[in-house]
Structures are given as C-alpha cells and as structure tokens.
Short mmCIF file of C-alpha atoms in Angstrom, two decimals:
data_model
loop_
_atom_site.label_atom_id
_atom_site.label_comp_id
_atom_site.label_asym_id
_atom_site.label_seq_id
_atom_site.Cartn_x
_atom_site.Cartn_y
_atom_site.Cartn_z
CA UNK A 6 -85.40 -104.00 -65.80
CA UNK A 7 -87.00 -102.46 -63.07
CA UNK A 8 -88.31 -99.20 -63.36
CA UNK A 9 -85.42 -97.17 -61.57
CA UNK A 10 -83.06 -98.38 -64.38
CA UNK A 11 -85.49 -97.13 -66.92
CA UNK A 12 -86.88 -94.14 -65.76
CA UNK A 13 -82.40 -93.58 -65.80
CA UNK A 14 -82.66 -94.61 -69.18
CA UNK A 15 -85.99 -92.83 -70.45
CA UNK A 16 -83.75 -89.62 -68.62
CA UNK A 17 -80.77 -90.49 -70.77
CA UNK A 18 -82.87 -90.75 -73.50
CA UNK A 19 -84.42 -86.83 -73.84
CA UNK A 20 -81.29 -85.25 -72.55
CA UNK A 21 -79.64 -87.24 -76.20
CA UNK A 22 -82.67 -85.37 -78.16
CA UNK A 23 -81.76 -82.18 -76.46
CA UNK A 24 -78.48 -82.50 -77.91
CA UNK A 25 -79.91 -82.46 -81.82
CA UNK A 26 -79.35 -80.01 -83.65
CA UNK A 27 -82.61 -79.51 -85.55
CA UNK A 28 -83.50 -77.03 -89.50
CA UNK A 29 -85.09 -74.18 -88.47
CA UNK A 30 -87.38 -72.41 -91.43
CA UNK A 31 -85.58 -69.25 -91.64
CA UNK A 32 -87.43 -65.88 -93.51
CA UNK A 33 -86.49 -62.77 -94.39
CA UNK A 34 -85.64 -60.09 -91.20
CA UNK A 35 -87.30 -57.01 -93.22
CA UNK A 36 -91.53 -56.10 -93.42
CA UNK A 37 -90.28 -53.86 -97.11
CA UNK A 38 -91.05 -55.25 -100.09
CA UNK A 39 -88.09 -54.10 -100.90
CA UNK A 40 -85.81 -55.65 -98.95
CA UNK A 41 -83.76 -58.07 -100.50
CA UNK A 42 -80.51 -59.90 -100.20
CA UNK A 43 -77.18 -58.28 -101.12
CA UNK A 44 -74.74 -61.33 -99.29
CA UNK A 45 -74.37 -64.14 -99.55
CA UNK A 46 -72.07 -66.44 -99.80
CA UNK A 47 -68.88 -63.55 -101.32
CA UNK A 48 -69.20 -59.61 -99.78
CA UNK A 49 -70.92 -57.84 -102.30
CA UNK A 50 -72.10 -60.61 -104.01
CA UNK A 51 -68.64 -60.88 -105.62
CA UNK A 52 -66.18 -59.77 -103.10
CA UNK A 53 -64.40 -61.83 -100.37
CA UNK A 54 -65.22 -64.49 -98.45
CA UNK A 55 -68.75 -63.92 -95.80
CA UNK A 56 -70.56 -67.26 -95.45
CA UNK A 57 -74.16 -65.40 -94.13
CA UNK A 58 -76.79 -63.04 -94.90
CA UNK A 59 -76.65 -59.28 -95.26
CA UNK A 60 -80.23 -58.25 -96.10
CA UNK A 61 -81.06 -54.13 -96.07
CA UNK A 62 -84.82 -51.91 -97.77
CA UNK A 63 -81.57 -49.30 -97.71
CA UNK A 64 -83.38 -47.86 -95.49
CA UNK A 65 -81.76 -47.70 -91.22
CA UNK A 66 -83.75 -47.68 -88.49
CA UNK A 67 -87.11 -46.80 -89.83
CA UNK A 68 -88.12 -50.59 -90.22
CA UNK A 69 -88.21 -53.20 -87.24
CA UNK A 70 -85.94 -56.09 -87.67
CA UNK A 71 -87.38 -59.13 -86.34
CA UNK A 72 -86.46 -62.87 -85.62
CA UNK A 73 -86.24 -65.07 -88.32
CA UNK A 74 -86.99 -68.29 -87.63
CA UNK A 75 -90.73 -69.38 -87.78
CA UNK A 76 -92.03 -71.40 -84.26
CA UNK A 77 -91.16 -69.52 -80.59
CA UNK A 78 -87.71 -69.77 -79.64
CA UNK A 79 -84.94 -67.53 -77.28
CA UNK A 80 -83.41 -64.94 -78.44
CA UNK A 81 -80.25 -63.71 -76.37
CA UNK A 82 -79.66 -60.56 -76.61
CA UNK A 83 -76.11 -58.48 -76.44
CA UNK A 84 -76.91 -55.17 -76.46
CA UNK A 85 -75.18 -51.99 -75.37
CA UNK A 86 -73.96 -49.96 -78.38
CA UNK A 87 -74.95 -47.02 -79.53
CA UNK A 88 -77.14 -46.51 -82.76
CA UNK A 89 -75.58 -46.24 -85.70
CA UNK A 90 -76.73 -46.13 -89.59
CA UNK A 91 -73.15 -46.33 -91.29
CA UNK A 92 -71.17 -48.38 -88.60
CA UNK A 93 -66.61 -48.94 -88.31
CA UNK A 94 -67.05 -49.09 -84.60
CA UNK A 95 -65.90 -52.54 -83.31
CA UNK A 96 -68.90 -52.69 -80.14
CA UNK A 97 -69.27 -56.38 -79.16
CA UNK A 98 -66.39 -57.53 -81.10
CA UNK A 99 -67.40 -56.02 -84.30
CA UNK A 100 -71.40 -57.56 -84.31
CA UNK A 101 -72.91 -54.78 -82.79
CA UNK A 102 -75.87 -55.13 -81.10
CA UNK A 103 -77.43 -59.16 -81.77
CA UNK A 104 -78.99 -61.65 -80.57
CA UNK A 105 -78.46 -65.21 -80.73
CA UNK A 106 -80.15 -68.63 -80.66
CA UNK A 107 -78.43 -71.67 -79.80
CA UNK A 108 -79.30 -75.06 -79.42
CA UNK A 109 -77.44 -78.29 -79.78
CA UNK A 110 -74.24 -78.23 -78.53
CA UNK A 111 -71.50 -76.18 -80.92
CA UNK A 112 -74.61 -74.34 -83.04
CA UNK A 113 -76.09 -71.64 -83.50
CA UNK A 114 -77.67 -68.64 -85.48
CA UNK A 115 -76.95 -65.34 -84.73
CA UNK A 116 -79.08 -61.46 -86.57
CA UNK A 117 -75.96 -58.59 -85.97
CA UNK A 118 -76.40 -55.03 -86.32
CA UNK A 119 -79.16 -54.08 -84.70
CA UNK A 120 -80.37 -50.60 -83.21
CA UNK A 121 -81.79 -51.12 -80.36
CA UNK A 122 -85.57 -49.88 -79.45
CA UNK A 123 -88.14 -50.80 -76.33
CA UNK A 124 -88.62 -54.00 -78.52
CA UNK A 125 -84.79 -54.90 -77.50
CA UNK A 126 -84.51 -57.03 -75.17
CA UNK A 127 -83.75 -61.27 -74.09
CA UNK A 128 -87.31 -63.04 -74.63
CA UNK A 129 -88.96 -65.95 -76.60
CA UNK A 130 -90.69 -65.30 -78.90
CA UNK A 131 -92.20 -66.10 -82.59
CA UNK A 132 -90.54 -63.91 -85.95
CA UNK A 133 -90.90 -61.05 -82.86
CA UNK A 134 -89.51 -57.48 -83.75
CA UNK A 135 -85.79 -57.61 -82.09
CA UNK A 136 -85.33 -53.39 -82.81
CA UNK A 137 -84.09 -51.59 -86.16
CA UNK A 138 -82.21 -52.10 -89.15
CA UNK A 139 -79.31 -50.17 -88.30
CA UNK A 140 -75.01 -50.50 -88.48
CA UNK A 141 -73.63 -51.32 -85.02
CA UNK A 142 -70.88 -52.84 -84.36
CA UNK A 143 -68.25 -53.23 -87.49
CA UNK A 144 -70.14 -52.76 -91.15
CA UNK A 145 -70.53 -49.83 -94.02
CA UNK A 146 -74.50 -49.48 -93.43
CA UNK A 147 -77.69 -50.25 -92.89
CA UNK A 148 -78.08 -54.03 -92.80
CA UNK A 149 -79.67 -57.61 -91.23
CA UNK A 150 -76.30 -59.93 -91.17
CA UNK A 151 -77.96 -63.40 -90.49
CA UNK A 152 -75.36 -66.34 -89.98
CA UNK A 153 -75.84 -70.05 -88.74
CA UNK A 154 -72.00 -71.40 -87.17
CA UNK A 155 -71.00 -74.94 -85.99
CA UNK A 156 -68.51 -74.51 -83.35
CA UNK A 157 -67.68 -70.95 -84.84
CA UNK A 158 -67.52 -71.98 -88.64
CA UNK A 159 -69.98 -70.08 -91.06
CA UNK A 160 -72.23 -72.77 -92.08
CA UNK A 161 -73.42 -71.45 -95.61
CA UNK A 162 -75.68 -74.69 -96.53
CA UNK A 163 -78.59 -73.18 -94.45
CA UNK A 164 -79.32 -70.99 -97.40
CA UNK A 165 -78.03 -71.95 -100.41
CA UNK A 166 -80.22 -75.11 -99.51
CA UNK A 167 -82.75 -72.04 -99.34
CA UNK A 168 -82.36 -71.41 -103.21
CA UNK A 169 -81.39 -68.07 -101.82
CA UNK A 170 -79.17 -66.13 -103.96
CA UNK A 171 -78.56 -61.82 -104.49
CA UNK A 172 -80.87 -60.27 -104.79
CA UNK A 173 -83.58 -62.76 -102.87
CA UNK A 174 -85.64 -60.80 -101.75
CA UNK A 175 -85.63 -60.93 -97.81
CA UNK A 176 -89.71 -59.59 -97.42
CA UNK A 177 -90.56 -61.20 -93.71
CA UNK A 178 -92.86 -63.80 -94.86
CA UNK A 179 -90.59 -64.70 -97.97
CA UNK A 180 -88.03 -67.97 -96.74
CA UNK A 181 -84.44 -67.19 -96.96
CA UNK A 182 -83.19 -70.25 -95.65
CA UNK A 183 -83.11 -73.22 -92.66
CA UNK A 184 -80.82 -73.20 -90.10
CA UNK A 185 -79.85 -75.75 -88.47
CA UNK A 186 -79.05 -75.59 -84.03
#
C-alpha cells in the first residue's frame, strides 16, 4: 500500500471512530441537596410513559440548571421562550428553552424547560451553568427534564443502568445516568 492510500485508510478509520456512540457520565443538574428525581420511566413515577428524568428542588428561577455531562461537551442552545414557573406553553414545540448535545448519527442528549439568564447560550463546557430551573414549554412546574435518544426514540437504559429511581438525589455531584451519544 502506498503512502497516499495509507493516509486515506487512516482518515477513514478516524471518521468511522467519530461516528461511534459513546457512553458518558451524567450528574444531577441542580446544586441543591434537596433536589430529587420526580419522574423516570413513568410520569410522577406511576402514570403514563415518560422515559426520561424529571428533577427538581421545588423552586423556580432560584437555582442554576447545570450541564449534566461530565467532561467538556458542546451544548447547543434553543431559546426564545419567556421565563415561566408554571408551564403550559408550546414554545419550541413544548420543549421550552433547552440544550442538546449530539454525538454519533442519530444520538442526542437533551435538557429541557430552563428559564434563560445571562449564562444561557450555546457553549462548550464541563457541567457549567446553563440557565435557571424553570418550566418553559409544555411542563407542569419548575424542573429539569433530561432524555437520551437514538433516532428520536427515548432510551431508558441510560438512567436505569445507573440505578436512578424516583426519589433519587438529583444533586450536582451525584451520578444519575450514563447517556450514549
């Protein structure tokens, strides 16, 4: 194999590696020791299907809504919604102000419903402040909604494999899951 073909082969290998989904560690998004998981696979832990984590500390616009992924990742910001503490709007198709981290084709991790502040905006960071705990979009009270998707289908293994259940701590130093993206 000549040098040119070896370079093409190496480039193809690097591109292939870049398209492989990798598990990451996610910690709670709220730096308040009373923050808890309120919904997991089902809404309110006993209702209809949800397949995501809803985490709150029972306050609105008082605590930072932090990036959950350990390590430096790019958080793409989707904003434009007015701050809200009670929800019930359809801003951004119900997601409200939110952040999305993308990875391999079809994979993403998102954090929804925040109230924006001076910290809000697309950025690369490690568990930085993204905004305030809020209820923008179609939500029913101030909380952080987090989900992991493959081809728009929500996955539950990312938090189930971490042992996260209703009532688990959502404090910013506690592991709540291992999302793939």
